[in-house]
């Protein structure tokens, strides 16, 4: 992802960004940070970030420290969320090696893409409050965020990124400052990432006429920036990868299995922290660029020639979205991954499936994508969410304030047709008579209770379909092991499937199935 969300806790959560966040790259006129959000404006915060005001706001106070914004924070309270936007390595390399005018355009494109993504975050920000004794989720009137743009990695490589620190206090409709309902922010990191990346592409296409390689895991790199050169400026990534390899090997050796996707994500985050070098000393921008140019030349790439090859390559940029094609691609991509989704997930796939030659301001692009999301939801999808009760107060997304921001359920008519087909198939199978139950192999009998024995015998029998229903922890999976053994003993084919990677790991370890 090109955007990641980190939860910030503890009394010193804001201090890092004013005292410890390194200014890796110093140029005259570069701001330390800028304020963002309607709630920030309501607090009188705009323009460059004032360190003292920032620390107070992240600490849950007003900018002057005169009063508390909402409930006072405890020692373990969530103070803020760091949404870190990182440009693809090729974009950072272009910025690091380019002339002053090109560097300015790259920075402007990055800033515009960040602002567009943050605008999406603000428009969907909610908070929770009590209405007639019930906890409801209502639209926030704005967020308070500080955007700190950084230019290099801790290893000193060019790495354009912005820390968008969102305070855990949003402006509620009644004028109070309440905690952000951050569930959508944590759930939809991939959406924020896709929106930023799409906005960055569109901005650079418009400003510099660049072209892009085929996306890999949703991220495109600039054409004409060699992979070898990107690797030369990716020391930090290599350090993380090496540390992750060690952690993955240790996990497999200790537990005898591969980590689930969530476990791998945690290991990746640990690898980032464990491999983090100490902060380098700040250096003038001119000196940093001279060092990068020397590294590029030593890799056989002349910086000026590289910049000429990258710029002005796009012949006929698109200034309008082809809504039909983008919608078709997005729905196919979603249907391949999941059977239901929320509007934010649809937006994610729309952003990820744009043509790489779309050229327009990032805010305009995101606006068009949101409009397209609404149109697809209304015209092409089936809403499986509970019906909206007449008279209930609605949020901006059209859902009642009594519903969670992540509770929306959408699908396609085609997927519903498939599910009806499966249900009909199951009913037909259940109606077919089964032959007598086989006798299970004796060595396994003592491992099971009576109910598990019945289940194992049924699964190992001749029925066209067996449905086993029971609460978690009652031994359903355990009962499958002797059934599998019996089926294999009889020379029958057995294979296992599961609805998630974690469930597949349990199925494999409990039954011996691949």
XYZ file of C-alpha atoms in Angstrom:
514
model
C 0.000 0.000 0.000
C 1.044 3.615 -0.509
C -0.898 4.713 2.586
C -0.810 3.131 6.039
C -2.632 4.054 9.256
C -0.890 3.881 12.636
C -2.684 4.453 15.951
C -0.894 6.896 18.275
C -1.322 6.483 22.020
C 0.208 7.941 25.161
C 1.019 11.428 26.448
C 4.002 11.902 24.119
C 2.214 10.967 20.888
C 2.431 14.497 19.487
C 5.924 15.318 20.703
C 7.598 12.990 18.198
C 6.402 15.066 15.238
C 7.746 18.331 16.649
C 10.952 17.187 18.342
C 11.952 13.761 17.041
C 10.545 13.590 13.511
C 13.747 14.137 11.541
C 14.018 16.824 8.925
C 15.982 14.537 6.666
C 16.101 17.055 3.838
C 16.313 20.811 4.314
C 15.590 23.435 1.686
C 14.709 27.062 2.164
C 10.978 27.645 2.148
C 9.995 24.058 3.001
C 7.254 24.094 5.682
C 7.592 21.848 8.735
C 3.926 21.049 8.442
C 0.566 22.498 7.400
C -2.868 22.288 8.975
C -5.752 20.486 7.274
C -9.453 20.112 7.978
C -12.613 22.055 8.756
C -12.315 21.360 12.485
C -8.797 22.822 12.386
C -10.225 25.967 10.789
C -12.870 26.198 13.528
C -10.024 26.169 16.070
C -8.225 28.952 14.220
C -5.575 26.603 12.851
C -4.482 27.195 9.260
C -1.259 27.544 7.316
C 2.001 26.363 8.871
C 1.824 24.165 11.966
C 2.770 25.747 15.265
C 4.550 23.102 17.349
C 3.011 24.064 20.695
C -0.514 24.234 19.286
C -0.040 20.858 17.580
C 1.092 19.138 20.796
C -1.864 20.600 22.689
C -4.435 19.528 20.087
C -3.028 15.994 19.881
C -3.181 15.986 23.691
C -6.905 16.744 23.562
C -6.728 20.475 24.340
C -7.602 23.565 22.363
C -4.626 25.260 20.628
C -4.091 27.702 23.541
C -4.347 25.007 26.201
C -7.282 26.836 27.820
C -9.845 24.028 27.750
C -10.273 20.325 27.031
C -11.687 19.198 23.691
C -14.288 16.651 24.728
C -13.386 14.044 27.337
C -9.932 14.327 28.876
C -7.412 11.753 27.607
C -6.046 9.046 29.893
C -2.502 7.693 29.757
C -3.501 4.941 27.325
C -5.998 6.943 25.294
C -5.744 7.063 21.517
C -4.476 10.564 20.757
C -4.309 10.507 16.955
C -3.902 8.458 13.797
C -0.869 8.790 11.515
C -1.903 8.254 7.894
C 1.422 7.998 6.071
C 1.310 8.550 2.298
C 4.397 7.263 0.448
C 5.088 7.929 -3.219
C 6.221 4.965 -5.350
C 9.996 4.672 -5.413
C 10.260 5.730 -9.069
C 8.472 9.010 -8.269
C 10.860 9.680 -5.396
C 13.843 8.891 -7.626
C 12.556 11.293 -10.297
C 12.157 13.996 -7.673
C 15.607 13.354 -6.227
C 17.430 13.517 -9.568
C 15.397 16.169 -11.399
C 15.934 19.884 -11.970
C 14.289 22.425 -9.699
C 11.208 22.997 -11.881
C 10.487 19.267 -12.211
C 11.017 18.720 -8.486
C 8.454 21.421 -7.765
C 5.896 19.719 -10.008
C 6.478 16.338 -8.346
C 6.035 17.870 -4.889
C 2.889 19.681 -5.987
C 1.462 16.458 -7.446
C 2.190 14.554 -4.230
C 0.673 17.295 -2.061
C -2.450 17.438 -4.239
C -2.908 13.654 -4.070
C -2.509 13.713 -0.282
C -5.044 16.530 0.001
C -7.532 14.635 -2.182
C -7.192 11.474 -0.077
C -7.476 13.467 3.139
C -10.580 15.138 1.733
C -12.132 11.692 1.296
C -11.202 10.827 4.888
C -12.800 14.039 6.175
C -15.996 13.615 4.149
C -16.498 10.151 5.633
C -15.461 10.973 9.199
C -18.017 10.111 11.865
C -18.308 10.184 15.622
C -20.528 8.437 18.135
C -22.951 10.101 20.533
C -26.088 9.225 22.447
C -29.444 10.030 20.887
C -32.511 9.224 23.032
C -30.389 6.876 25.124
C -28.917 4.944 22.170
C -25.381 5.208 20.812
C -25.576 6.531 17.252
C -23.005 7.143 14.524
C -23.292 10.646 13.091
C -21.372 12.626 10.504
C -18.499 14.727 11.802
C -18.364 18.350 10.719
C -14.624 18.227 10.201
C -11.266 16.826 11.286
C -8.090 18.409 12.604
C -4.950 17.139 10.929
C -1.346 18.252 10.471
C 0.489 17.248 7.289
C 4.256 16.768 7.677
C 5.944 16.185 4.324
C 9.248 14.299 4.414
C 11.698 13.686 1.599
C 14.011 10.792 2.433
C 13.990 7.436 4.177
C 15.927 6.745 7.366
C 18.600 5.233 5.154
C 19.049 8.547 3.362
C 17.418 7.435 0.093
C 14.981 9.724 -1.726
C 11.549 8.794 -0.385
C 8.797 11.356 -0.720
C 6.149 10.814 1.952
C 3.736 12.725 4.171
C 2.684 11.996 7.740
C -0.944 13.123 8.022
C -1.584 13.167 11.767
C -5.332 13.166 12.422
C -6.283 14.214 15.959
C -8.697 11.907 17.747
C -11.124 14.761 18.226
C -13.598 15.695 15.505
C -16.217 18.422 15.407
C -19.665 16.940 16.092
C -22.930 18.367 14.679
C -23.812 19.819 18.086
C -20.571 21.808 18.259
C -18.768 19.524 20.693
C -15.425 17.851 20.010
C -15.775 14.072 20.274
C -13.642 11.038 19.467
C -13.305 9.992 15.827
C -15.074 6.738 14.968
C -11.958 5.343 13.320
C -13.348 1.992 12.232
C -13.671 3.124 8.615
C -10.146 4.527 8.689
C -8.646 1.248 9.911
C -10.846 -0.943 7.705
C -10.275 1.122 4.569
C -6.528 1.693 4.522
C -6.426 0.078 1.091
C -9.074 2.499 -0.151
C -7.104 5.498 1.124
C -4.004 4.028 -0.530
C -5.754 3.499 -3.878
C -7.252 7.003 -3.845
C -3.864 8.602 -3.132
C -2.094 6.548 -5.796
C -4.750 7.272 -8.432
C -4.613 10.972 -7.587
C -0.815 11.020 -7.808
C -0.868 9.330 -11.222
C -3.488 11.745 -12.558
C -1.593 14.779 -11.242
C 1.764 13.688 -12.685
C 0.127 12.785 -15.995
C -1.335 16.272 -16.204
C 1.763 18.118 -15.019
C 4.607 16.153 -16.615
C 3.087 13.820 -19.227
C 4.616 10.677 -17.722
C 3.735 7.053 -18.493
C 3.431 4.142 -16.078
C 4.342 0.473 -15.980
C 1.749 -2.249 -15.381
C 0.696 -2.200 -11.703
C 2.191 -4.785 -9.362
C -0.011 -5.443 -6.305
C -1.927 -2.282 -7.180
C 1.108 0.025 -7.358
C 2.491 1.405 -10.623
C 6.005 2.695 -11.174
C 7.058 5.310 -13.691
C 8.234 3.880 -16.985
C 11.821 4.709 -17.931
C 13.017 4.614 -14.302
C 14.998 1.341 -14.321
C 14.249 -1.257 -11.667
C 17.962 -1.477 -10.927
C 18.117 2.226 -10.132
C 15.055 1.958 -7.903
C 16.830 -0.839 -6.040
C 19.920 1.369 -5.560
C 17.712 3.811 -3.664
C 15.769 1.217 -1.659
C 18.151 0.346 1.158
C 15.438 0.798 3.773
C 13.083 -1.589 1.952
C 15.837 -4.177 1.620
C 16.548 -3.972 5.359
C 12.862 -4.558 6.115
C 12.664 -7.485 3.681
C 15.685 -9.192 5.240
C 14.280 -8.766 8.726
C 10.890 -10.089 7.574
C 12.509 -13.201 6.066
C 14.039 -14.006 9.448
C 10.718 -13.506 11.227
C 8.794 -15.652 8.723
C 11.327 -18.476 8.989
C 11.198 -18.364 12.782
C 7.384 -18.388 12.727
C 7.232 -21.436 10.443
C 9.845 -23.307 12.469
C 8.121 -22.588 15.796
C 4.496 -23.254 14.787
C 4.936 -25.684 11.901
C 2.809 -23.644 9.517
C 2.796 -20.470 7.472
C 1.327 -17.304 9.034
C -2.172 -16.176 8.181
C -2.500 -12.869 6.276
C -3.163 -10.989 9.515
C -0.227 -12.660 11.255
C 2.018 -11.816 8.315
C 0.858 -8.189 8.471
C 1.852 -8.058 12.137
C 5.247 -9.562 11.337
C 5.730 -6.964 8.618
C 4.992 -4.152 11.057
C 7.422 -5.680 13.551
C 10.073 -5.897 10.837
C 9.627 -2.198 10.080
C 10.199 -1.292 13.735
C 13.020 -3.776 14.373
C 14.997 -2.722 11.290
C 14.563 1.009 11.826
C 17.986 2.698 11.915
C 18.747 5.724 14.023
C 17.754 9.062 12.557
C 20.397 10.443 10.183
C 21.711 13.948 10.564
C 19.890 16.497 8.461
C 21.739 17.689 5.403
C 21.122 20.510 2.926
C 19.048 19.554 -0.089
C 21.797 20.472 -2.512
C 24.255 18.087 -0.860
C 21.720 15.236 -0.753
C 20.926 15.672 -4.445
C 24.624 15.655 -5.333
C 25.067 12.344 -3.513
C 22.015 10.840 -5.260
C 23.269 12.007 -8.659
C 26.630 10.345 -7.986
C 24.894 7.067 -7.041
C 22.814 7.253 -10.228
C 25.870 7.804 -12.423
C 27.702 4.941 -10.723
C 24.697 2.747 -11.655
C 25.131 3.799 -15.288
C 22.222 6.268 -15.400
C 22.830 9.941 -16.131
C 20.277 11.995 -14.155
C 19.558 14.562 -16.883
C 19.024 11.845 -19.498
C 16.740 9.940 -17.129
C 14.563 12.981 -16.554
C 14.284 13.652 -20.300
C 13.228 10.035 -20.900
C 10.566 10.149 -18.173
C 8.939 13.481 -19.012
C 6.578 14.257 -21.864
C 6.038 10.668 -22.982
C 2.228 10.644 -22.806
C 0.766 11.476 -26.196
C -3.010 11.686 -25.638
C -3.962 11.843 -21.951
C -7.561 11.164 -20.930
C -9.300 14.096 -19.286
C -12.543 12.167 -18.719
C -13.189 8.817 -17.076
C -14.632 6.015 -19.184
C -17.169 5.191 -16.495
C -18.548 2.028 -18.129
C -15.155 0.358 -18.607
C -13.880 1.339 -15.160
C -17.091 0.065 -13.546
C -16.867 -3.274 -15.365
C -13.248 -3.768 -14.318
C -13.968 -2.872 -10.711
C -16.956 -5.212 -10.381
C -15.012 -8.105 -11.920
C -12.109 -7.458 -9.538
C -14.434 -7.352 -6.530
C -16.313 -10.476 -7.587
C -13.047 -12.383 -7.876
C -12.129 -11.548 -4.264
C -15.352 -11.433 -2.262
C -19.096 -11.918 -2.511
C -20.164 -8.757 -0.688
C -18.570 -5.374 -0.179
C -19.092 -1.850 1.094
C -19.089 1.370 -0.982
C -15.550 2.176 0.187
C -14.342 -1.144 -1.185
C -16.031 -0.403 -4.509
C -14.300 2.991 -4.586
C -11.003 1.223 -3.924
C -11.401 -1.001 -6.964
C -12.567 1.872 -9.164
C -9.427 3.818 -8.264
C -7.225 0.757 -8.777
C -8.699 -0.017 -12.214
C -8.339 3.362 -13.877
C -6.420 3.657 -17.120
C -2.890 4.868 -16.424
C -3.229 7.852 -18.773
C -6.004 9.684 -16.889
C -4.850 13.286 -16.416
C -6.727 15.712 -14.147
C -6.490 17.338 -10.709
C -6.614 14.749 -7.931
C -9.574 16.371 -6.187
C -11.579 16.294 -9.431
C -10.666 12.645 -9.993
C -11.732 11.604 -6.505
C -14.980 13.512 -6.912
C -15.726 11.661 -10.146
C -14.871 8.324 -8.525
C -17.235 9.006 -5.616
C -20.019 10.003 -8.017
C -19.420 6.799 -9.988
C -19.473 4.765 -6.766
C -22.884 6.200 -5.906
C -24.235 5.525 -9.406
C -23.037 1.899 -9.459
C -24.426 1.300 -5.973
C -27.785 2.714 -7.001
C -28.125 1.213 -10.485
C -26.096 -2.003 -10.671
C -25.887 -3.511 -7.192
C -28.220 -5.214 -4.739
C -28.243 -3.731 -1.246
C -28.402 -6.500 1.344
C -28.365 -4.059 4.256
C -31.403 -3.892 6.547
C -34.121 -1.629 5.115
C -34.102 1.975 6.298
C -36.970 2.627 8.699
C -39.098 5.608 7.745
C -38.431 8.672 9.870
C -34.981 7.650 11.116
C -32.214 10.240 10.831
C -29.788 9.494 7.984
C -26.087 10.207 7.554
C -24.590 11.678 4.392
C -24.099 8.135 3.065
C -27.876 7.575 3.194
C -27.691 5.071 6.034
C -29.393 5.485 9.439
C -27.383 6.861 12.354
C -28.244 3.671 14.260
C -26.031 1.675 11.843
C -22.247 1.249 11.954
C -20.208 2.935 9.233
C -18.867 -0.463 8.162
C -22.196 -2.346 8.148
C -23.261 -1.679 4.541
C -23.555 -4.878 2.464
C -23.659 -4.770 -1.348
C -23.432 -7.438 -4.025
C -24.332 -8.063 -7.670
C -27.384 -9.844 -9.107
C -24.989 -12.372 -10.697
C -23.519 -13.353 -7.325
C -27.000 -13.743 -5.840
C -27.923 -15.969 -8.798
C -24.874 -18.148 -8.084
C -25.848 -18.448 -4.423
C -29.417 -19.432 -5.320
C -27.968 -22.056 -7.682
C -25.793 -23.471 -4.891
C -28.759 -23.553 -2.502
C -30.887 -25.389 -5.063
C -28.044 -27.845 -5.702
C -27.752 -28.476 -1.962
C -31.476 -29.110 -1.580
C -31.357 -31.607 -4.437
C -28.407 -33.419 -2.908
C -30.023 -33.570 0.523
C -33.076 -35.214 -0.996
C -31.049 -38.125 -2.363
C -31.096 -41.238 -0.122
C -27.811 -42.254 1.506
C -26.485 -45.766 1.874
C -25.712 -47.328 5.258
C -22.925 -45.770 7.314
C -19.523 -47.470 7.190
C -17.659 -48.764 10.202
C -14.771 -46.416 11.049
C -11.250 -47.652 11.606
C -10.903 -48.906 15.192
C -7.798 -46.906 16.286
C -9.666 -43.608 16.057
C -12.777 -44.577 17.980
C -11.428 -43.647 21.408
C -10.612 -40.104 20.276
C -14.232 -39.079 19.733
C -17.370 -38.656 21.791
C -20.707 -40.014 20.610
C -21.721 -36.906 18.612
C -18.306 -36.716 16.921
C -18.507 -40.404 16.028
C -21.859 -39.840 14.346
C -20.465 -36.888 12.402
C -17.348 -38.793 11.303
C -19.442 -41.729 10.149
C -21.785 -39.483 8.186
C -18.933 -37.640 6.466
C -17.214 -40.908 5.565
C -20.480 -42.364 4.252
C -22.128 -42.271 0.833
C -24.490 -39.313 1.266
C -24.412 -36.770 -1.574
C -24.223 -33.914 0.936
C -23.633 -33.804 4.674
C -24.210 -30.612 6.653
C -22.673 -30.444 10.126
C -23.914 -27.555 12.251
C -22.715 -26.823 15.766
C -21.255 -24.120 18.030
C -17.551 -23.308 17.995
C -15.451 -25.625 20.145
C -17.685 -28.704 19.863
C -15.135 -30.669 17.860
C -16.541 -30.517 14.343
C -13.116 -30.210 12.725
C -11.644 -32.823 15.064
C -14.296 -35.287 13.898
C -13.167 -34.823 10.300
C -9.739 -36.438 10.876
C -11.038 -40.033 11.278
C -13.516 -39.414 8.458
C -10.630 -38.414 6.197
C -8.658 -41.458 7.301
C -11.600 -43.739 6.499
C -12.153 -42.223 3.076
C -8.471 -42.587 2.215
C -8.469 -46.181 3.523
C -11.223 -46.929 1.019
C -9.231 -45.285 -1.771
C -11.606 -42.370 -2.168
C -10.425 -38.879 -3.101
C -10.437 -36.296 -0.313
C -9.595 -32.619 -0.489
C -10.372 -29.644 1.733
C -11.476 -26.080 1.127
C -12.130 -23.265 3.599
C -13.479 -19.697 3.458
C -10.308 -18.024 4.739
C -6.583 -18.601 5.061
C -6.868 -18.930 8.840
C -9.634 -21.539 8.545
C -7.611 -23.405 5.933
C -4.646 -23.589 8.321
C -6.861 -25.070 11.048
C -8.417 -27.543 8.610
C -4.993 -28.683 7.435
C -3.538 -29.123 10.911
C -6.626 -30.876 12.322
C -7.295 -33.262 9.424
C -3.978 -33.706 7.632
C -5.485 -32.335 4.418
C -3.585 -29.991 2.159
